[in-house]
Amino acid sequence: QVQLQESGPGLVKPSQTLSLTCTVSGGSITTSYYYWSWIRQSPGKGLEWMGSIRYVGSTSYNPSLKSRTSISRDTSKNQFTLQLSSVTPEDTALYYCARGDNSGSGYDYWGQGTQVTVSS
């Protein structure tokens, strides 16, 4: 059973960089052919895909967030990390990490989500 757990600060000040880590257990982030994503949901809005890192380490980002987003990984810890720079109150959201596979079936495992509030 794969499990994902988000961690990071719940409160970030405007203009700072938000950093979240997803720790994966029960499966390796380097296993073919999975990709590992960050997805958020702002109050009153739908889910927004932020970006992904694939099992080979390559990344892809939502064009609307690309200039502020970076996803990296630590294979020794089986973790992947989101950094979102220059945050504003509009970045307040519930942030999820999730696993997807290349078969097109979407995401099969999700973390429970972590609330991040951007406020001074």
Short mmCIF file of N, CA, C and O in Angstrom, two decimals:
data_model
loop_
_atom_site.label_atom_id
_atom_site.label_comp_id
_atom_site.label_asym_id
_atom_site.label_seq_id
_atom_site.Cartn_x
_atom_site.Cartn_y
_atom_site.Cartn_z
N GLN A 1 0.85 -1.18 0.00
CA GLN A 1 0.00 0.00 0.00
C GLN A 1 0.89 1.24 0.00
O GLN A 1 1.67 1.47 0.91
N VAL A 2 0.73 2.05 -1.02
CA VAL A 2 1.51 3.28 -1.11
C VAL A 2 0.84 4.35 -0.25
O VAL A 2 -0.38 4.51 -0.26
N GLN A 3 1.66 5.05 0.47
CA GLN A 3 1.16 6.16 1.28
C GLN A 3 1.98 7.41 1.00
O GLN A 3 3.20 7.32 0.83
N LEU A 4 1.29 8.55 0.95
CA LEU A 4 1.94 9.83 0.74
C LEU A 4 1.57 10.76 1.89
O LEU A 4 0.41 10.78 2.32
N GLN A 5 2.55 11.51 2.35
CA GLN A 5 2.31 12.41 3.48
C GLN A 5 2.97 13.75 3.20
O GLN A 5 4.19 13.83 3.06
N GLU A 6 2.15 14.80 3.15
CA GLU A 6 2.67 16.15 2.95
C GLU A 6 3.14 16.74 4.27
O GLU A 6 2.57 16.45 5.34
N SER A 7 4.16 17.56 4.21
CA SER A 7 4.63 18.27 5.41
C SER A 7 5.18 19.63 5.01
O SER A 7 5.68 19.80 3.89
N GLY A 8 5.08 20.56 5.94
CA GLY A 8 5.58 21.89 5.69
C GLY A 8 4.84 22.90 6.53
O GLY A 8 3.90 22.55 7.25
N PRO A 9 5.24 24.16 6.47
CA PRO A 9 4.61 25.19 7.29
C PRO A 9 3.18 25.46 6.86
O PRO A 9 2.88 25.44 5.66
N GLY A 10 2.34 25.72 7.80
CA GLY A 10 0.95 26.02 7.50
C GLY A 10 0.70 27.50 7.22
O GLY A 10 -0.35 27.85 6.71
N LEU A 11 1.67 28.32 7.55
CA LEU A 11 1.52 29.76 7.37
C LEU A 11 2.78 30.32 6.71
O LEU A 11 3.89 30.06 7.18
N VAL A 12 2.57 31.05 5.63
CA VAL A 12 3.68 31.65 4.90
C VAL A 12 3.35 33.13 4.67
O VAL A 12 2.20 33.46 4.37
N LYS A 13 4.34 33.97 4.80
CA LYS A 13 4.12 35.40 4.58
C LYS A 13 4.17 35.73 3.09
O LYS A 13 4.88 35.09 2.31
N PRO A 14 3.42 36.74 2.68
CA PRO A 14 3.47 37.17 1.27
C PRO A 14 4.89 37.50 0.86
O PRO A 14 5.68 38.03 1.64
N SER A 15 5.19 37.16 -0.38
CA SER A 15 6.49 37.35 -1.05
C SER A 15 7.51 36.27 -0.69
O SER A 15 8.55 36.18 -1.34
N GLN A 16 7.22 35.46 0.31
CA GLN A 16 8.15 34.39 0.67
C GLN A 16 7.97 33.18 -0.23
O GLN A 16 7.09 33.15 -1.09
N THR A 17 8.83 32.19 -0.01
CA THR A 17 8.76 30.94 -0.77
C THR A 17 8.13 29.86 0.08
O THR A 17 8.56 29.60 1.20
N LEU A 18 7.10 29.26 -0.48
CA LEU A 18 6.42 28.12 0.15
C LEU A 18 7.19 26.85 -0.20
O LEU A 18 7.52 26.62 -1.38
N SER A 19 7.47 26.04 0.80
CA SER A 19 8.18 24.78 0.56
C SER A 19 7.45 23.65 1.26
O SER A 19 7.24 23.68 2.47
N LEU A 20 7.06 22.65 0.49
CA LEU A 20 6.37 21.48 1.02
C LEU A 20 7.09 20.21 0.58
O LEU A 20 7.63 20.15 -0.53
N THR A 21 7.06 19.22 1.44
CA THR A 21 7.68 17.93 1.14
C THR A 21 6.64 16.84 1.19
O THR A 21 5.76 16.85 2.06
N CYS A 22 6.73 15.93 0.25
CA CYS A 22 5.88 14.74 0.24
C CYS A 22 6.76 13.52 0.49
O CYS A 22 7.67 13.24 -0.29
N THR A 23 6.48 12.83 1.57
CA THR A 23 7.21 11.61 1.90
C THR A 23 6.39 10.41 1.48
O THR A 23 5.22 10.28 1.85
N VAL A 24 7.02 9.54 0.69
CA VAL A 24 6.33 8.39 0.12
C VAL A 24 6.80 7.11 0.82
O VAL A 24 8.00 6.91 1.01
N SER A 25 5.86 6.26 1.18
CA SER A 25 6.18 4.96 1.74
C SER A 25 5.40 3.89 1.00
O SER A 25 4.36 4.16 0.41
N GLY A 26 5.93 2.67 1.02
CA GLY A 26 5.26 1.56 0.36
C GLY A 26 5.53 1.48 -1.12
O GLY A 26 4.94 0.62 -1.80
N GLY A 27 6.39 2.32 -1.63
CA GLY A 27 6.74 2.32 -3.05
C GLY A 27 7.80 3.35 -3.32
O GLY A 27 7.86 4.37 -2.63
N SER A 28 8.61 3.09 -4.32
CA SER A 28 9.71 4.01 -4.63
C SER A 28 9.30 5.05 -5.66
O SER A 28 8.58 4.75 -6.61
N ILE A 29 9.79 6.28 -5.49
CA ILE A 29 9.49 7.33 -6.45
C ILE A 29 10.26 7.16 -7.76
O ILE A 29 10.05 7.89 -8.71
N THR A 30 11.15 6.16 -7.81
CA THR A 30 11.90 5.90 -9.04
C THR A 30 11.33 4.70 -9.80
O THR A 30 11.89 4.28 -10.81
N THR A 31 10.23 4.15 -9.33
CA THR A 31 9.63 3.00 -10.00
C THR A 31 8.96 3.42 -11.30
O THR A 31 8.20 4.38 -11.34
N SER A 32 9.29 2.69 -12.38
CA SER A 32 8.65 2.93 -13.67
C SER A 32 7.16 2.61 -13.56
O SER A 32 6.78 1.64 -12.91
N TYR A 33 6.31 3.24 -14.15
CA TYR A 33 6.30 4.42 -14.96
C TYR A 33 5.45 5.48 -14.27
O TYR A 33 4.55 6.09 -14.85
N TYR A 34 5.76 5.71 -13.00
CA TYR A 34 4.93 6.63 -12.24
C TYR A 34 5.45 8.06 -12.29
O TYR A 34 6.64 8.31 -12.54
N TYR A 35 4.54 8.99 -12.03
CA TYR A 35 4.92 10.37 -11.84
C TYR A 35 4.27 10.87 -10.56
O TYR A 35 3.25 10.33 -10.12
N TRP A 36 4.87 11.88 -9.99
CA TRP A 36 4.50 12.35 -8.66
C TRP A 36 4.19 13.84 -8.76
O TRP A 36 5.01 14.62 -9.24
N SER A 37 3.00 14.18 -8.31
CA SER A 37 2.49 15.52 -8.59
C SER A 37 2.13 16.30 -7.34
O SER A 37 1.88 15.73 -6.28
N TRP A 38 2.10 17.61 -7.54
CA TRP A 38 1.54 18.52 -6.55
C TRP A 38 0.27 19.12 -7.15
O TRP A 38 0.28 19.62 -8.29
N ILE A 39 -0.79 19.11 -6.35
CA ILE A 39 -2.10 19.58 -6.77
C ILE A 39 -2.68 20.40 -5.62
O ILE A 39 -2.48 20.03 -4.45
N ARG A 40 -3.33 21.48 -5.93
CA ARG A 40 -3.89 22.29 -4.85
C ARG A 40 -5.35 22.63 -5.13
O ARG A 40 -5.82 22.57 -6.26
N GLN A 41 -6.02 22.98 -4.05
CA GLN A 41 -7.41 23.41 -4.15
C GLN A 41 -7.60 24.64 -3.30
O GLN A 41 -7.49 24.60 -2.07
N SER A 42 -7.88 25.75 -3.96
CA SER A 42 -8.13 27.01 -3.27
C SER A 42 -9.58 27.06 -2.82
O SER A 42 -10.43 26.38 -3.39
N PRO A 43 -9.87 27.89 -1.82
CA PRO A 43 -11.24 28.00 -1.34
C PRO A 43 -12.22 28.33 -2.46
O PRO A 43 -12.02 29.29 -3.21
N GLY A 44 -13.23 27.51 -2.62
CA GLY A 44 -14.26 27.77 -3.60
C GLY A 44 -13.87 27.44 -5.03
O GLY A 44 -14.61 27.74 -5.96
N LYS A 45 -12.69 26.83 -5.22
CA LYS A 45 -12.24 26.51 -6.57
C LYS A 45 -11.99 25.01 -6.70
O LYS A 45 -11.95 24.27 -5.73
N GLY A 46 -11.80 24.60 -7.93
CA GLY A 46 -11.52 23.20 -8.20
C GLY A 46 -10.06 22.86 -8.00
O GLY A 46 -9.24 23.70 -7.60
N LEU A 47 -9.72 21.64 -8.30
CA LEU A 47 -8.35 21.19 -8.18
C LEU A 47 -7.49 21.80 -9.28
O LEU A 47 -7.90 21.89 -10.44
N GLU A 48 -6.28 22.19 -8.91
CA GLU A 48 -5.34 22.79 -9.86
C GLU A 48 -4.04 22.00 -9.83
O GLU A 48 -3.37 21.93 -8.79
N TRP A 49 -3.70 21.42 -10.96
CA TRP A 49 -2.42 20.73 -11.07
C TRP A 49 -1.30 21.75 -11.13
O TRP A 49 -1.35 22.69 -11.93
N MET A 50 -0.27 21.57 -10.28
CA MET A 50 0.83 22.51 -10.22
C MET A 50 2.05 22.02 -11.00
O MET A 50 2.73 22.80 -11.66
N GLY A 51 2.30 20.74 -10.91
CA GLY A 51 3.46 20.19 -11.61
C GLY A 51 3.73 18.77 -11.17
O GLY A 51 3.14 18.28 -10.20
N SER A 52 4.63 18.13 -11.90
CA SER A 52 4.95 16.73 -11.63
C SER A 52 6.43 16.47 -11.83
O SER A 52 7.10 17.18 -12.59
N ILE A 53 6.90 15.43 -11.14
CA ILE A 53 8.24 14.92 -11.39
C ILE A 53 8.10 13.43 -11.69
O ILE A 53 7.42 12.70 -10.98
N ARG A 54 8.71 13.01 -12.79
CA ARG A 54 8.56 11.64 -13.23
C ARG A 54 9.58 10.72 -12.57
O ARG A 54 10.54 11.18 -11.96
N TYR A 55 9.39 9.43 -12.76
CA TYR A 55 10.26 8.45 -12.12
C TYR A 55 11.72 8.60 -12.56
O TYR A 55 12.63 8.24 -11.82
N VAL A 56 11.93 9.19 -13.73
CA VAL A 56 13.30 9.41 -14.21
C VAL A 56 13.87 10.74 -13.73
O VAL A 56 15.04 11.04 -13.96
N GLY A 57 13.03 11.55 -13.09
CA GLY A 57 13.50 12.82 -12.54
C GLY A 57 13.16 14.05 -13.37
O GLY A 57 13.42 15.17 -12.93
N SER A 58 12.58 13.85 -14.54
CA SER A 58 12.20 15.01 -15.35
C SER A 58 10.94 15.65 -14.77
O SER A 58 10.14 14.99 -14.09
N THR A 59 10.76 16.94 -15.06
CA THR A 59 9.66 17.68 -14.47
C THR A 59 8.80 18.36 -15.54
O THR A 59 9.25 18.61 -16.66
N SER A 60 7.56 18.66 -15.15
CA SER A 60 6.66 19.44 -15.97
C SER A 60 5.82 20.31 -15.05
O SER A 60 5.53 19.91 -13.91
N TYR A 61 5.44 21.49 -15.56
CA TYR A 61 4.76 22.45 -14.71
C TYR A 61 3.54 23.04 -15.41
O TYR A 61 3.49 23.15 -16.63
N ASN A 62 2.59 23.46 -14.59
CA ASN A 62 1.46 24.22 -15.08
C ASN A 62 1.99 25.54 -15.62
O ASN A 62 2.68 26.27 -14.92
N PRO A 63 1.68 25.85 -16.88
CA PRO A 63 2.23 27.09 -17.47
C PRO A 63 1.91 28.34 -16.66
O PRO A 63 2.71 29.28 -16.62
N SER A 64 0.75 28.34 -16.01
CA SER A 64 0.36 29.53 -15.26
C SER A 64 1.19 29.71 -13.99
O SER A 64 1.19 30.79 -13.40
N LEU A 65 1.88 28.67 -13.56
CA LEU A 65 2.67 28.72 -12.33
C LEU A 65 4.15 28.48 -12.58
O LEU A 65 4.95 28.57 -11.65
N LYS A 66 4.49 28.20 -13.81
CA LYS A 66 5.84 27.70 -14.11
C LYS A 66 6.95 28.63 -13.64
O LYS A 66 8.00 28.19 -13.16
N SER A 67 6.72 29.93 -13.77
CA SER A 67 7.78 30.88 -13.41
C SER A 67 8.07 30.90 -11.91
O SER A 67 9.11 31.38 -11.48
N ARG A 68 7.13 30.37 -11.11
CA ARG A 68 7.30 30.43 -9.65
C ARG A 68 7.46 29.05 -9.01
O ARG A 68 7.65 28.96 -7.80
N THR A 69 7.40 27.99 -9.81
CA THR A 69 7.32 26.63 -9.25
C THR A 69 8.57 25.82 -9.55
O THR A 69 9.10 25.87 -10.67
N SER A 70 8.98 25.06 -8.56
CA SER A 70 10.08 24.12 -8.75
C SER A 70 9.76 22.85 -7.97
O SER A 70 9.36 22.91 -6.80
N ILE A 71 9.92 21.71 -8.64
CA ILE A 71 9.73 20.42 -7.98
C ILE A 71 11.04 19.64 -8.08
O ILE A 71 11.62 19.53 -9.17
N SER A 72 11.46 19.11 -6.97
CA SER A 72 12.69 18.33 -6.93
C SER A 72 12.45 17.07 -6.09
O SER A 72 11.37 16.90 -5.52
N ARG A 73 13.47 16.22 -6.02
CA ARG A 73 13.30 14.99 -5.27
C ARG A 73 14.59 14.60 -4.56
O ARG A 73 15.68 15.03 -4.95
N ASP A 74 14.42 13.80 -3.53
CA ASP A 74 15.54 13.18 -2.81
C ASP A 74 15.27 11.69 -2.81
O ASP A 74 14.47 11.20 -2.01
N THR A 75 15.90 10.98 -3.71
CA THR A 75 15.62 9.55 -3.83
C THR A 75 16.09 8.76 -2.62
O THR A 75 15.52 7.72 -2.30
N SER A 76 17.10 9.28 -1.92
CA SER A 76 17.59 8.56 -0.74
C SER A 76 16.56 8.58 0.40
O SER A 76 16.53 7.68 1.23
N LYS A 77 15.71 9.61 0.39
CA LYS A 77 14.67 9.72 1.41
C LYS A 77 13.29 9.36 0.87
O LYS A 77 12.30 9.37 1.61
N ASN A 78 13.23 9.09 -0.43
CA ASN A 78 11.95 8.80 -1.10
C ASN A 78 10.96 9.94 -0.89
O ASN A 78 9.80 9.73 -0.52
N GLN A 79 11.45 11.14 -1.16
CA GLN A 79 10.65 12.35 -0.99
C GLN A 79 10.72 13.21 -2.25
O GLN A 79 11.71 13.17 -2.99
N PHE A 80 9.68 13.99 -2.46
CA PHE A 80 9.76 15.03 -3.46
C PHE A 80 9.20 16.32 -2.88
O PHE A 80 8.36 16.28 -1.97
N THR A 81 9.70 17.44 -3.39
CA THR A 81 9.47 18.72 -2.75
C THR A 81 8.94 19.75 -3.74
O THR A 81 9.35 19.78 -4.90
N LEU A 82 8.04 20.57 -3.24
CA LEU A 82 7.49 21.68 -4.00
C LEU A 82 8.03 22.98 -3.43
O LEU A 82 8.03 23.18 -2.22
N GLN A 83 8.47 23.85 -4.29
CA GLN A 83 8.80 25.22 -3.90
C GLN A 83 8.00 26.17 -4.79
O GLN A 83 8.04 26.06 -6.01
N LEU A 84 7.29 27.08 -4.15
CA LEU A 84 6.50 28.09 -4.85
C LEU A 84 6.96 29.45 -4.35
O LEU A 84 6.79 29.76 -3.16
N SER A 85 7.51 30.24 -5.22
CA SER A 85 8.10 31.51 -4.81
C SER A 85 7.11 32.67 -4.93
O SER A 85 6.07 32.55 -5.57
N SER A 86 7.46 33.75 -4.29
CA SER A 86 6.68 35.00 -4.39
C SER A 86 5.20 34.78 -4.14
O SER A 86 4.35 35.20 -4.92
N VAL A 87 4.90 34.10 -3.05
CA VAL A 87 3.49 33.76 -2.79
C VAL A 87 2.67 35.00 -2.44
O VAL A 87 3.20 36.00 -1.92
N THR A 88 1.40 34.91 -2.74
CA THR A 88 0.41 35.93 -2.40
C THR A 88 -0.75 35.25 -1.70
O THR A 88 -0.83 34.01 -1.69
N PRO A 89 -1.67 36.01 -1.14
CA PRO A 89 -2.83 35.38 -0.50
C PRO A 89 -3.62 34.47 -1.44
O PRO A 89 -4.30 33.55 -0.99
N GLU A 90 -3.51 34.69 -2.75
CA GLU A 90 -4.19 33.82 -3.71
C GLU A 90 -3.61 32.42 -3.75
O GLU A 90 -4.21 31.51 -4.33
N ASP A 91 -2.44 32.23 -3.16
CA ASP A 91 -1.84 30.90 -3.08
C ASP A 91 -2.32 30.13 -1.85
O ASP A 91 -1.90 28.98 -1.64
N THR A 92 -3.17 30.73 -1.06
CA THR A 92 -3.76 30.01 0.06
C THR A 92 -4.61 28.86 -0.47
O THR A 92 -5.48 29.07 -1.32
N ALA A 93 -4.32 27.66 -0.01
CA ALA A 93 -5.00 26.49 -0.56
C ALA A 93 -4.68 25.26 0.28
O ALA A 93 -3.79 25.27 1.13
N LEU A 94 -5.41 24.21 -0.04
CA LEU A 94 -5.09 22.87 0.47
C LEU A 94 -4.19 22.21 -0.58
O LEU A 94 -4.59 22.10 -1.74
N TYR A 95 -3.00 21.84 -0.17
CA TYR A 95 -2.01 21.29 -1.09
C TYR A 95 -1.92 19.78 -0.92
O TYR A 95 -1.74 19.28 0.21
N TYR A 96 -2.00 19.09 -2.06
CA TYR A 96 -1.93 17.64 -2.07
C TYR A 96 -0.73 17.16 -2.89
O TYR A 96 -0.37 17.78 -3.89
N CYS A 97 -0.17 16.03 -2.48
CA CYS A 97 0.73 15.31 -3.37
C CYS A 97 0.01 14.02 -3.77
O CYS A 97 -0.83 13.49 -3.02
N ALA A 98 0.34 13.54 -4.97
CA ALA A 98 -0.37 12.37 -5.50
C ALA A 98 0.52 11.62 -6.48
O ALA A 98 1.46 12.17 -7.05
N ARG A 99 0.18 10.34 -6.67
CA ARG A 99 0.89 9.50 -7.64
C ARG A 99 0.02 9.23 -8.83
O ARG A 99 -1.14 8.83 -8.70
N GLY A 100 0.60 9.39 -10.01
CA GLY A 100 -0.09 9.03 -11.23
C GLY A 100 0.75 8.04 -12.03
O GLY A 100 1.94 7.87 -11.76
N ASP A 101 0.12 7.41 -13.02
CA ASP A 101 0.90 6.52 -13.87
C ASP A 101 0.63 6.83 -15.34
O ASP A 101 -0.37 7.47 -15.68
N ASN A 102 1.53 6.38 -16.19
CA ASN A 102 1.48 6.75 -17.60
C ASN A 102 0.41 6.02 -18.39
O ASN A 102 0.28 6.23 -19.59
N SER A 103 -0.35 5.16 -17.74
CA SER A 103 -1.39 4.43 -18.46
C SER A 103 -2.60 5.30 -18.77
O SER A 103 -3.50 4.90 -19.50
N GLY A 104 -2.61 6.50 -18.19
CA GLY A 104 -3.74 7.39 -18.43
C GLY A 104 -4.88 7.24 -17.45
O GLY A 104 -5.95 7.83 -17.62
N SER A 105 -4.66 6.44 -16.43
CA SER A 105 -5.73 6.19 -15.46
C SER A 105 -5.79 7.23 -14.37
O SER A 105 -6.61 7.13 -13.46
N GLY A 106 -4.93 8.23 -14.44
CA GLY A 106 -5.00 9.30 -13.47
C GLY A 106 -4.24 8.99 -12.21
O GLY A 106 -3.27 8.25 -12.22
N TYR A 107 -4.69 9.56 -11.10
CA TYR A 107 -4.01 9.43 -9.82
C TYR A 107 -4.63 8.33 -8.99
O TYR A 107 -5.85 8.26 -8.84
N ASP A 108 -3.76 7.45 -8.48
CA ASP A 108 -4.29 6.33 -7.70
C ASP A 108 -4.05 6.47 -6.20
O ASP A 108 -4.76 5.85 -5.40
N TYR A 109 -3.06 7.26 -5.83
CA TYR A 109 -2.82 7.50 -4.41
C TYR A 109 -2.63 8.99 -4.17
O TYR A 109 -1.96 9.67 -4.95
N TRP A 110 -3.20 9.44 -3.06
CA TRP A 110 -3.14 10.85 -2.67
C TRP A 110 -2.70 10.95 -1.22
O TRP A 110 -3.00 10.09 -0.40
N GLY A 111 -2.02 12.05 -0.90
CA GLY A 111 -1.83 12.40 0.48
C GLY A 111 -3.12 12.98 1.05
O GLY A 111 -4.08 13.22 0.32
N GLN A 112 -3.12 13.20 2.34
CA GLN A 112 -4.33 13.73 2.97
C GLN A 112 -4.50 15.22 2.75
O GLN A 112 -5.60 15.77 2.97
N GLY A 113 -3.43 15.87 2.30
CA GLY A 113 -3.49 17.31 2.06
C GLY A 113 -2.99 18.10 3.25
O GLY A 113 -3.14 17.66 4.40
N THR A 114 -2.42 19.24 2.96
CA THR A 114 -1.96 20.13 4.02
C THR A 114 -2.40 21.56 3.68
O THR A 114 -2.25 22.01 2.55
N GLN A 115 -2.97 22.21 4.65
CA GLN A 115 -3.46 23.57 4.46
C GLN A 115 -2.30 24.57 4.56
O GLN A 115 -1.52 24.52 5.53
N VAL A 116 -2.21 25.43 3.57
CA VAL A 116 -1.23 26.51 3.61
C VAL A 116 -1.97 27.84 3.48
O VAL A 116 -2.76 28.03 2.55
N THR A 117 -1.72 28.72 4.40
CA THR A 117 -2.32 30.05 4.38
C THR A 117 -1.22 31.08 4.16
O THR A 117 -0.17 31.02 4.83
N VAL A 118 -1.46 31.98 3.22
CA VAL A 118 -0.50 33.06 2.96
C VAL A 118 -1.08 34.33 3.58
O VAL A 118 -2.12 34.83 3.14
N SER A 119 -0.40 34.81 4.59
CA SER A 119 -0.89 35.98 5.31
C SER A 119 0.26 36.62 6.08
O SER A 119 1.16 35.94 6.56
N SER A 120 0.17 37.93 6.20
CA SER A 120 1.18 38.63 7.00
C SER A 120 0.77 38.67 8.47
O SER A 120 1.52 39.15 9.30
#
